[in-house]
Coordinates of C-alpha atoms in Angstrom, one line a residue:
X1 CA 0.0 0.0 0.0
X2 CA 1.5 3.1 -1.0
X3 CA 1.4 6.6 0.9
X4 CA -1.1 8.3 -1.9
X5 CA -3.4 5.1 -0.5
X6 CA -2.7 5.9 3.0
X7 CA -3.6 9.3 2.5
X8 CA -7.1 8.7 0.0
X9 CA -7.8 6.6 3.0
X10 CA -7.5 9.5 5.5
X11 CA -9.6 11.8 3.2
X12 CA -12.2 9.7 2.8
X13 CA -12.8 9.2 6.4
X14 CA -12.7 13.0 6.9
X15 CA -15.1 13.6 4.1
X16 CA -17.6 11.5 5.6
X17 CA -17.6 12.9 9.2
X18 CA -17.9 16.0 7.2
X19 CA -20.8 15.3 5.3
X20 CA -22.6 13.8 8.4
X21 CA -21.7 17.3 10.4
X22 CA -25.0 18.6 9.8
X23 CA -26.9 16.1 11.0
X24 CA -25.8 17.5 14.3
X25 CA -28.5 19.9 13.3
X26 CA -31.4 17.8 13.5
X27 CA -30.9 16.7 16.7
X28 CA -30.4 18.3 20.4
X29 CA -27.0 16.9 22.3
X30 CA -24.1 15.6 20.4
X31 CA -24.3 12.4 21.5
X32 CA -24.1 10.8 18.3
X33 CA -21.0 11.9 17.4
X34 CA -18.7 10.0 19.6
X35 CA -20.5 6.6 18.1
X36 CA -20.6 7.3 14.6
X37 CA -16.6 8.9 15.0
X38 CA -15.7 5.7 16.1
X39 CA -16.9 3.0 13.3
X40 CA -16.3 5.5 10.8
X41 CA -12.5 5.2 12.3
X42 CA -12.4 1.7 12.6
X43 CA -13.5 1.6 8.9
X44 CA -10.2 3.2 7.8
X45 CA -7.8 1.7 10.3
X46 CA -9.5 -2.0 8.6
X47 CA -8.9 -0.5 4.9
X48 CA -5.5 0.6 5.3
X49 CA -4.5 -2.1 7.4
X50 CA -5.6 -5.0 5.2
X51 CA -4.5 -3.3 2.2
X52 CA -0.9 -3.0 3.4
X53 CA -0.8 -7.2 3.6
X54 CA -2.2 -7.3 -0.3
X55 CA -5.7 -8.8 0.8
X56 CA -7.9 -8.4 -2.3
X57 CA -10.9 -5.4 -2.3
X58 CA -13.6 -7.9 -1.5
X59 CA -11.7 -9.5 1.2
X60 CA -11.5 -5.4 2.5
X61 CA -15.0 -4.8 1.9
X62 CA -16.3 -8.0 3.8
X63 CA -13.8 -7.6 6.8
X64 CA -15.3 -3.6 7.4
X65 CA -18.7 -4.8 6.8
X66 CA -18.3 -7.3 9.4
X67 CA -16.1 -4.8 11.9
X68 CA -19.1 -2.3 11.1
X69 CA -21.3 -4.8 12.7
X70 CA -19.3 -5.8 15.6
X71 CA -19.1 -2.3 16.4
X72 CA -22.6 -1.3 16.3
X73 CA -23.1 -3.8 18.2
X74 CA -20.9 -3.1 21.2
X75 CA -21.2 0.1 21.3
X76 CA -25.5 0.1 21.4
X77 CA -25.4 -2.3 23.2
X78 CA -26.9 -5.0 20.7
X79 CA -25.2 -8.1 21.7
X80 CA -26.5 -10.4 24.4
X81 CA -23.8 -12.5 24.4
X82 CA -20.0 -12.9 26.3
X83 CA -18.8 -9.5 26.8
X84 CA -21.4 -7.9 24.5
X85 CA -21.3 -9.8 21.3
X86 CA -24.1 -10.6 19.7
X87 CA -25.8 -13.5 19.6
X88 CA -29.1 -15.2 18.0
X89 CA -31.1 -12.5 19.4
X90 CA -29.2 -9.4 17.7
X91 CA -31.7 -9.5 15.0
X92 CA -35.0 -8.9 16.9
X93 CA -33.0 -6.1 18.9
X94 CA -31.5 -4.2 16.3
X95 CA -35.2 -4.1 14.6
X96 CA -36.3 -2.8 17.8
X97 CA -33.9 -0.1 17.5
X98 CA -34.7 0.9 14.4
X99 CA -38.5 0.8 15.0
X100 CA -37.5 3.3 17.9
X101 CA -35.4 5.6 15.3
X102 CA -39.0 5.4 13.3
X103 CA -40.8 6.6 15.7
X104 CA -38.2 9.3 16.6
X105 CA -38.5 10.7 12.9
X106 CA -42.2 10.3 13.2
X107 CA -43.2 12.5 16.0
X108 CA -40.4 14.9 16.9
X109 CA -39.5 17.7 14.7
X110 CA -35.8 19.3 14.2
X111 CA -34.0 19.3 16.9
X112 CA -35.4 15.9 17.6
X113 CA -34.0 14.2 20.7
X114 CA -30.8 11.7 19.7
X115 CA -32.6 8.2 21.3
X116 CA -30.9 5.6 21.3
X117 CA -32.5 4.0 18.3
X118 CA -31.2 7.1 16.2
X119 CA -28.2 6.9 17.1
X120 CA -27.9 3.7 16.3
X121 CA -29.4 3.8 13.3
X122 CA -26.8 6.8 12.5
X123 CA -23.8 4.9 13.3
X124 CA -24.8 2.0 11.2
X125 CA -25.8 4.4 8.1
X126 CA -22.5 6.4 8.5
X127 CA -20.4 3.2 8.9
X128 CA -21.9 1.5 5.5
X129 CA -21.3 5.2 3.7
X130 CA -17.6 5.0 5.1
X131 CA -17.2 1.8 3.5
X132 CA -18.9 2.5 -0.3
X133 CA -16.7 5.6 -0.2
X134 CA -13.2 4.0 0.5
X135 CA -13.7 1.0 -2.0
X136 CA -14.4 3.5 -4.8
X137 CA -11.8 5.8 -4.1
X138 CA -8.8 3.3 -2.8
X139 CA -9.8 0.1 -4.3
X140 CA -11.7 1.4 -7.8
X141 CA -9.9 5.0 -8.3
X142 CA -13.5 6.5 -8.5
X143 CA -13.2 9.7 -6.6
X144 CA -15.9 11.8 -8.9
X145 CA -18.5 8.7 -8.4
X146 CA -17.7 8.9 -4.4
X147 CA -19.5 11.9 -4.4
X148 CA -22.5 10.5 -4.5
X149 CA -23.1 8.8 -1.5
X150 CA -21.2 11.5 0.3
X151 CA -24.0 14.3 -0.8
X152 CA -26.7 11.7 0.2
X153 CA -25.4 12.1 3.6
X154 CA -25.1 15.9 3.6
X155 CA -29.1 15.9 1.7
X156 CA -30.0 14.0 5.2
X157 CA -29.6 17.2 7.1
X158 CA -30.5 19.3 4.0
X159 CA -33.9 18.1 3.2
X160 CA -35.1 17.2 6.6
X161 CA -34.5 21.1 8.4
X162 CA -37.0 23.8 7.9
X163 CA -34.1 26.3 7.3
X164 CA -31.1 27.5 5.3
X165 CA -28.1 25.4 6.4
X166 CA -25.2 27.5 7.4
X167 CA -22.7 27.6 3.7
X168 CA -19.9 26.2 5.8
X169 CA -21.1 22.9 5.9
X170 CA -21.3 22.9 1.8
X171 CA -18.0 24.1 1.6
X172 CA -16.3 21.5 4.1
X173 CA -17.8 18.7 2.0
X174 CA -16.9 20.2 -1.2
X175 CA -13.2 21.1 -0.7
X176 CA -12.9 17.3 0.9
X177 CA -14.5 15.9 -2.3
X178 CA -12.3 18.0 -4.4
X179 CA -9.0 17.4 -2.5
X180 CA -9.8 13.5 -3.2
X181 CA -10.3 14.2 -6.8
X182 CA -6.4 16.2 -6.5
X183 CA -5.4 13.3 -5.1
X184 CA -6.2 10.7 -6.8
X185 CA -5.7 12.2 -10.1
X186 CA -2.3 14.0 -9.2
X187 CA -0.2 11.0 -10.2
X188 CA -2.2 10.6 -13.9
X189 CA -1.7 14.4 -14.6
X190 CA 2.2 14.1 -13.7
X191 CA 2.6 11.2 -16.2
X192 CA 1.3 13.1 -18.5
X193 CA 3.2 13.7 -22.3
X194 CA 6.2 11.2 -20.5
X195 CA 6.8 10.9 -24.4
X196 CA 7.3 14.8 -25.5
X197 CA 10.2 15.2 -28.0
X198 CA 12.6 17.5 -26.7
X199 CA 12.4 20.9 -27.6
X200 CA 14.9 22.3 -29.9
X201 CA 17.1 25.4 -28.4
X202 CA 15.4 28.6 -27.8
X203 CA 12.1 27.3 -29.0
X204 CA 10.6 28.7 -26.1
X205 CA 8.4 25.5 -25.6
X206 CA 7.5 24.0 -21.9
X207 CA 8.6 20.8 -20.5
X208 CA 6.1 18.5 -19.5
X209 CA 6.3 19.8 -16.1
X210 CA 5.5 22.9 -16.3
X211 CA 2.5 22.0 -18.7
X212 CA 1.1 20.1 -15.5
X213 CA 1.9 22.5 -13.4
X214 CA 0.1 25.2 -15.1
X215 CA -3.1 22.7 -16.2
X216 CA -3.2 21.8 -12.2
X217 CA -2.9 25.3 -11.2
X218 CA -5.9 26.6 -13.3
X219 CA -8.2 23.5 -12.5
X220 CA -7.9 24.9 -8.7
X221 CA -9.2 27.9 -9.7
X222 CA -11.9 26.9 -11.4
X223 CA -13.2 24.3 -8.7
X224 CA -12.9 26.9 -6.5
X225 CA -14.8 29.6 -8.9
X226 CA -17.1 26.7 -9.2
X227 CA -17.7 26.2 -5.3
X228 CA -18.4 29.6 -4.4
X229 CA -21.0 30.2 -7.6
X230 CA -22.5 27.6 -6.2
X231 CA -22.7 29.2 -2.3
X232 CA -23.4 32.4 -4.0
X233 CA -26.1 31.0 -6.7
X234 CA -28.3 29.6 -3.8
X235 CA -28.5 32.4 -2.1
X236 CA -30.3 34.5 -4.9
X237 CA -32.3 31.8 -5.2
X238 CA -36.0 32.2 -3.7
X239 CA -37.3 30.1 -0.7
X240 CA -39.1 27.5 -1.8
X241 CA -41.6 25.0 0.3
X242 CA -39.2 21.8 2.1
X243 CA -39.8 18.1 0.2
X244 CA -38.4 15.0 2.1
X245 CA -36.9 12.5 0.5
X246 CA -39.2 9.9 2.4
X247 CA -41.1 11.1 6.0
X248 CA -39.3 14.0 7.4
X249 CA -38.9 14.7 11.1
X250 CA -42.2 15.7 12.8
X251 CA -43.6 16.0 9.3
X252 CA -46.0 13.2 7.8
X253 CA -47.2 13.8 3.7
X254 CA -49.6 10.8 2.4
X255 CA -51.8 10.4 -0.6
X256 CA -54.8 12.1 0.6
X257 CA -53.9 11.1 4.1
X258 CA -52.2 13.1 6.7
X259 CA -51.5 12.4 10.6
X260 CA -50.3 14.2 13.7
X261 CA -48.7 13.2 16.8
X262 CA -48.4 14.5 20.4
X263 CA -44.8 14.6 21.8
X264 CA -44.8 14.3 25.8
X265 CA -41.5 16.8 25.8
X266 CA -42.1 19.5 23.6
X267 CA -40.7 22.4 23.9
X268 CA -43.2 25.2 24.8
X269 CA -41.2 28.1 25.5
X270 CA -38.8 27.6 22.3
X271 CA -42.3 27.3 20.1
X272 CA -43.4 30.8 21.7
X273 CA -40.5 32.4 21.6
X274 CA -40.1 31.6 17.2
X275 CA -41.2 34.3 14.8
X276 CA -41.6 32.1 11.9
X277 CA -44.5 33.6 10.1
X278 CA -44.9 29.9 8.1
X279 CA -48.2 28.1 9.3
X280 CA -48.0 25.2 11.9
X281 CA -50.9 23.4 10.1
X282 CA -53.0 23.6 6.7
X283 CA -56.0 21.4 6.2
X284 CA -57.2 21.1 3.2
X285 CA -60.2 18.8 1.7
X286 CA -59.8 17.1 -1.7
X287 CA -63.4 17.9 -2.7
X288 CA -63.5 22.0 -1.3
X289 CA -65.9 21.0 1.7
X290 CA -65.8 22.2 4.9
X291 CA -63.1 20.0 6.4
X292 CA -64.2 18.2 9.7
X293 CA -63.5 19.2 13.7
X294 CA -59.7 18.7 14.7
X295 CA -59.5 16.3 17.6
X296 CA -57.2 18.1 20.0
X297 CA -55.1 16.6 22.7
X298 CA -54.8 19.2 26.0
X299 CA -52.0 17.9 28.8
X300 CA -52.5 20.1 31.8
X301 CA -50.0 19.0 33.9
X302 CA -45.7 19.3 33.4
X303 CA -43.8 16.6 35.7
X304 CA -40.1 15.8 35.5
X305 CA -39.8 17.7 31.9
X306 CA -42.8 16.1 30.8
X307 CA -46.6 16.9 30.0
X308 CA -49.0 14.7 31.5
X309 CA -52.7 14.4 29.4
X310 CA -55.7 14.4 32.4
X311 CA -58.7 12.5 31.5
X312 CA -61.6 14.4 30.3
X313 CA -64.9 13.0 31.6
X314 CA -67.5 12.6 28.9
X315 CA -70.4 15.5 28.7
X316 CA -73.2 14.8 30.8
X317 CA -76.2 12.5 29.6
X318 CA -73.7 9.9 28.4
X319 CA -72.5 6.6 29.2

């Protein structure tokens, strides 16, 4: 395994924790991060371990998958067996977990509370990204295609927060994507023209060198023009109404269908204090009737950070 390895490695571990940064905005501790930190670590330290001894990509692949697991697993607290490891009931627990992350996503809205079934389910999420990213950079010298999954990660956070994300977080990602792209690519540009005839005395003509040197030097500049067009493009841009890749958090859109649900530990005083003029809630019919009563939920009492519904007896001449 050669250095320019070692260091793809390194960036593609960075660019991930990068592009999972703004999830940190969805939810309201940072919790998370310590877990998802660690497997997306322990991917690397597997990939540029292995690789040094020669073991094949799929041998790579199927080792991080499995250390991926192990992790996830140790650190949620999955495994039921000696010292934590998981055993024939990991299955029916990490379903439970993720039925928990469900119902996070369901009922809370941004910043959501990082439960343990969240977490979990962003460790696990991070950890598979980690490892599609560093077999097509290290093992199939597909920088430009790693991209994708690393913008899926950063659309997470995009598409799921009823506000503009801060531009720093586009511009981390996108310098880390195009410092992989410099270095993967470096080598290629530097063999380029190896077979240039020599030019003849006071010619004037470049060497190869310096042909690469200024080609490199003027592709910087325009992936940096690029990057900051496309900070400065978005902002011009008009607001336009959020869409969810699938059911956002707090935030349910069916076929003709909606629902709402009532969070024990909301918070009241942040919800009086906002001066968002958007509507909390539109009810519309499909035919233009007069859309039916709202059932309404009233909790009365607050306990230990939580609101507590009281039993409303039933009007009078009824059983």
């Amino acid at each position: 395994m050669t250095r320019a390895h070692l260091r793809e490695t390194a960036l593609c571990a960075l660019a991930v924790v990068v592009a999972a940064w703004p999830i940190g905005t969805l939810l309201r501790d940072s919790s998370w991060t310590g877990p998802t930190l660690l497997v997306v670590a322990l991917v690397a330290l597997l990939g540029a371990g292995l690789r040094s001894v020669r073991v094949p990509a799929w041998g790579v692949v199927l080792a991080q998958l499995v250390g991926v697991c192990l992790a996830v697993c140790l650190l949620h607290d999955l495994g039921s067996g000696p010292g934590g490891l998981p055993w024939t009931d990991v299955g029916d627990r990490l379903v439970d977990r993720l039925e928990e992350a469900g119902r996070t996503i369901r009922s809370y809205a941004a910043p959501a509370p990082p439960t343990r079934g969240l977490v979990t389910l962003i460790s696990l999420l991070t950890g598979l990204v980690a490892i599609l990213v560093d077999h097509l950079v290290v093992a199939r010298r597909a920088a430009t295609v790693a991209g994708f999954p690393l913008l899926v990660v950063y659309l997470v956070a995009v598409v799921n927060t009823g506000v503009a994300l801060p531009a720093m977080y586009f511009l981390a990602l996108a310098l880390l994507w195009l410092l992989l792209l410099v270095e993967q690519h470096g080598s290629q540009l530097r063999r380029w023209a190896t077979l240039a005839a020599a030019p003849s005395r006071g010619s004037g003509a470049d060497d190869a060198a310096t042909v690469v040197s200024r080609f490199s030097r003027r592709s910087r500049l325009v992936a940096v023009a690029v990057v900051l067009a496309a900070v400065g493009i978005q902002a011009l841009l008009p607001d336009i109404q959020t869409r969810f890749l699938t059911e956002g958090l707090g935030r349910q859109e069916q076929a003709g269908r909606g629902s709402l649900s009532f969070t024990s530990d909301v918070d009241i005083t942040r919800s009086l204090g906002s001066r968002d003029p958007r509507p909390v809630l539109t009810l519309r019919t499909s035919d233009g009737s007069e859309p039916p009563p709202l059932a309404v939920t009233i909790a009365k009492q607050y306990v230990d950070g939580h609101w507590r519904m009281i039993p409303t007896p039933p009007p009078s001449g009824q059983g």
